[in-house]
Amino acid sequence: LQDEHQFLALEDGDGEAHLIALACSESPEGRSRWTLELLADRMVALGHVESLSYQTVRRVLKKTRSSLG
């Protein structure tokens, strides 16, 4: 239920856009790429959401990728 609430909160478009932009940005220093956990933690740190699981990040990014064709 919590994961579903987080997913719906990101689907407002604004939160989803921030997540996608973050995922496309340069990875954190010392990392070769973003992980789902790092993306979730950074979204919380930036104040876009109160909490976010890596599973929610995965679902949003998977949905986005499939919609790109």
PDB file of C-alpha atoms in Angstrom:
ATOM      1  CA  LEU A   1       0.000   0.000   0.000  1.00  0.00           C
ATOM      2  CA  GLN A   2       2.815   2.400   0.836  1.00  0.00           C
ATOM      3  CA  ASP A   3       4.557   1.613  -2.451  1.00  0.00           C
ATOM      4  CA  GLU A   4       1.310   2.294  -4.330  1.00  0.00           C
ATOM      5  CA  HIS A   5       0.893   5.644  -2.553  1.00  0.00           C
ATOM      6  CA  GLN A   6       4.450   6.641  -3.484  1.00  0.00           C
ATOM      7  CA  PHE A   7       3.859   5.611  -7.089  1.00  0.00           C
ATOM      8  CA  LEU A   8       0.690   7.703  -7.315  1.00  0.00           C
ATOM      9  CA  ALA A   9       2.476  10.679  -5.762  1.00  0.00           C
ATOM     10  CA  LEU A  10       5.104  10.523  -8.507  1.00  0.00           C
ATOM     11  CA  GLU A  11       2.546  10.136 -11.261  1.00  0.00           C
ATOM     12  CA  ASP A  12       1.426  13.741 -10.837  1.00  0.00           C
ATOM     13  CA  GLY A  13       3.836  14.475 -13.662  1.00  0.00           C
ATOM     14  CA  ASP A  14       6.028  16.876 -11.720  1.00  0.00           C
ATOM     15  CA  GLY A  15       7.504  14.227  -9.438  1.00  0.00           C
ATOM     16  CA  GLU A  16       7.919  11.821 -12.318  1.00  0.00           C
ATOM     17  CA  ALA A  17       9.664  14.501 -14.387  1.00  0.00           C
ATOM     18  CA  HIS A  18      12.087  15.232 -11.546  1.00  0.00           C
ATOM     19  CA  LEU A  19      12.870  11.533 -11.179  1.00  0.00           C
ATOM     20  CA  ILE A  20      13.492  11.082 -14.902  1.00  0.00           C
ATOM     21  CA  ALA A  21      15.655  14.212 -15.067  1.00  0.00           C
ATOM     22  CA  LEU A  22      17.644  12.988 -12.080  1.00  0.00           C
ATOM     23  CA  ALA A  23      18.085   9.533 -13.616  1.00  0.00           C
ATOM     24  CA  CYS A  24      19.385  11.159 -16.816  1.00  0.00           C
ATOM     25  CA  SER A  25      21.776  13.455 -14.970  1.00  0.00           C
ATOM     26  CA  GLU A  26      25.408  12.752 -14.193  1.00  0.00           C
ATOM     27  CA  SER A  27      25.793  10.070 -11.545  1.00  0.00           C
ATOM     28  CA  PRO A  28      27.011  11.028  -8.069  1.00  0.00           C
ATOM     29  CA  GLU A  29      30.727  11.484  -7.529  1.00  0.00           C
ATOM     30  CA  GLY A  30      32.452   8.166  -7.068  1.00  0.00           C
ATOM     31  CA  ARG A  31      29.694   6.253  -8.867  1.00  0.00           C
ATOM     32  CA  SER A  32      29.706   5.085 -12.457  1.00  0.00           C
ATOM     33  CA  ARG A  33      25.890   5.210 -12.645  1.00  0.00           C
ATOM     34  CA  TRP A  34      22.753   5.811 -10.620  1.00  0.00           C
ATOM     35  CA  THR A  35      21.230   2.937  -8.669  1.00  0.00           C
ATOM     36  CA  LEU A  36      17.545   2.716  -7.820  1.00  0.00           C
ATOM     37  CA  GLU A  37      18.406   3.218  -4.146  1.00  0.00           C
ATOM     38  CA  LEU A  38      20.508   6.305  -4.875  1.00  0.00           C
ATOM     39  CA  LEU A  39      17.716   7.800  -6.980  1.00  0.00           C
ATOM     40  CA  ALA A  40      15.161   7.178  -4.226  1.00  0.00           C
ATOM     41  CA  ASP A  41      17.417   8.703  -1.573  1.00  0.00           C
ATOM     42  CA  ARG A  42      18.193  11.765  -3.696  1.00  0.00           C
ATOM     43  CA  MET A  43      14.503  12.406  -4.461  1.00  0.00           C
ATOM     44  CA  VAL A  44      13.812  12.449  -0.713  1.00  0.00           C
ATOM     45  CA  ALA A  45      16.878  14.627  -0.008  1.00  0.00           C
ATOM     46  CA  LEU A  46      15.747  17.140  -2.632  1.00  0.00           C
ATOM     47  CA  GLY A  47      12.298  17.308  -1.041  1.00  0.00           C
ATOM     48  CA  HIS A  48      10.317  15.992  -4.004  1.00  0.00           C
ATOM     49  CA  VAL A  49       8.738  13.258  -1.844  1.00  0.00           C
ATOM     50  CA  GLU A  50       8.660  12.409   1.865  1.00  0.00           C
ATOM     51  CA  SER A  51       9.693   8.808   1.285  1.00  0.00           C
ATOM     52  CA  LEU A  52      10.369   6.674  -1.741  1.00  0.00           C
ATOM     53  CA  SER A  53      11.274   3.025  -2.199  1.00  0.00           C
ATOM     54  CA  TYR A  54      13.596   1.732  -4.864  1.00  0.00           C
ATOM     55  CA  GLN A  55      10.715  -0.425  -6.123  1.00  0.00           C
ATOM     56  CA  THR A  56       8.669   2.706  -6.819  1.00  0.00           C
ATOM     57  CA  VAL A  57      11.604   4.217  -8.709  1.00  0.00           C
ATOM     58  CA  ARG A  58      11.852   1.002 -10.742  1.00  0.00           C
ATOM     59  CA  ARG A  59       8.152   1.056 -11.604  1.00  0.00           C
ATOM     60  CA  VAL A  60       8.198   4.684 -12.725  1.00  0.00           C
ATOM     61  CA  LEU A  61      11.317   4.270 -14.859  1.00  0.00           C
ATOM     62  CA  LYS A  62      10.018   1.027 -16.370  1.00  0.00           C
ATOM     63  CA  LYS A  63       6.701   2.694 -17.230  1.00  0.00           C
ATOM     64  CA  THR A  64       8.554   5.622 -18.798  1.00  0.00           C
ATOM     65  CA  ARG A  65      10.845   3.427 -20.849  1.00  0.00           C
ATOM     66  CA  SER A  66       7.966   1.371 -22.211  1.00  0.00           C
ATOM     67  CA  SER A  67       6.089   4.517 -23.243  1.00  0.00           C
ATOM     68  CA  LEU A  68       9.047   5.704 -25.336  1.00  0.00           C
ATOM     69  CA  GLY A  69       8.402   2.916 -27.833  1.00  0.00           C
TER      70      GLY A  69
END
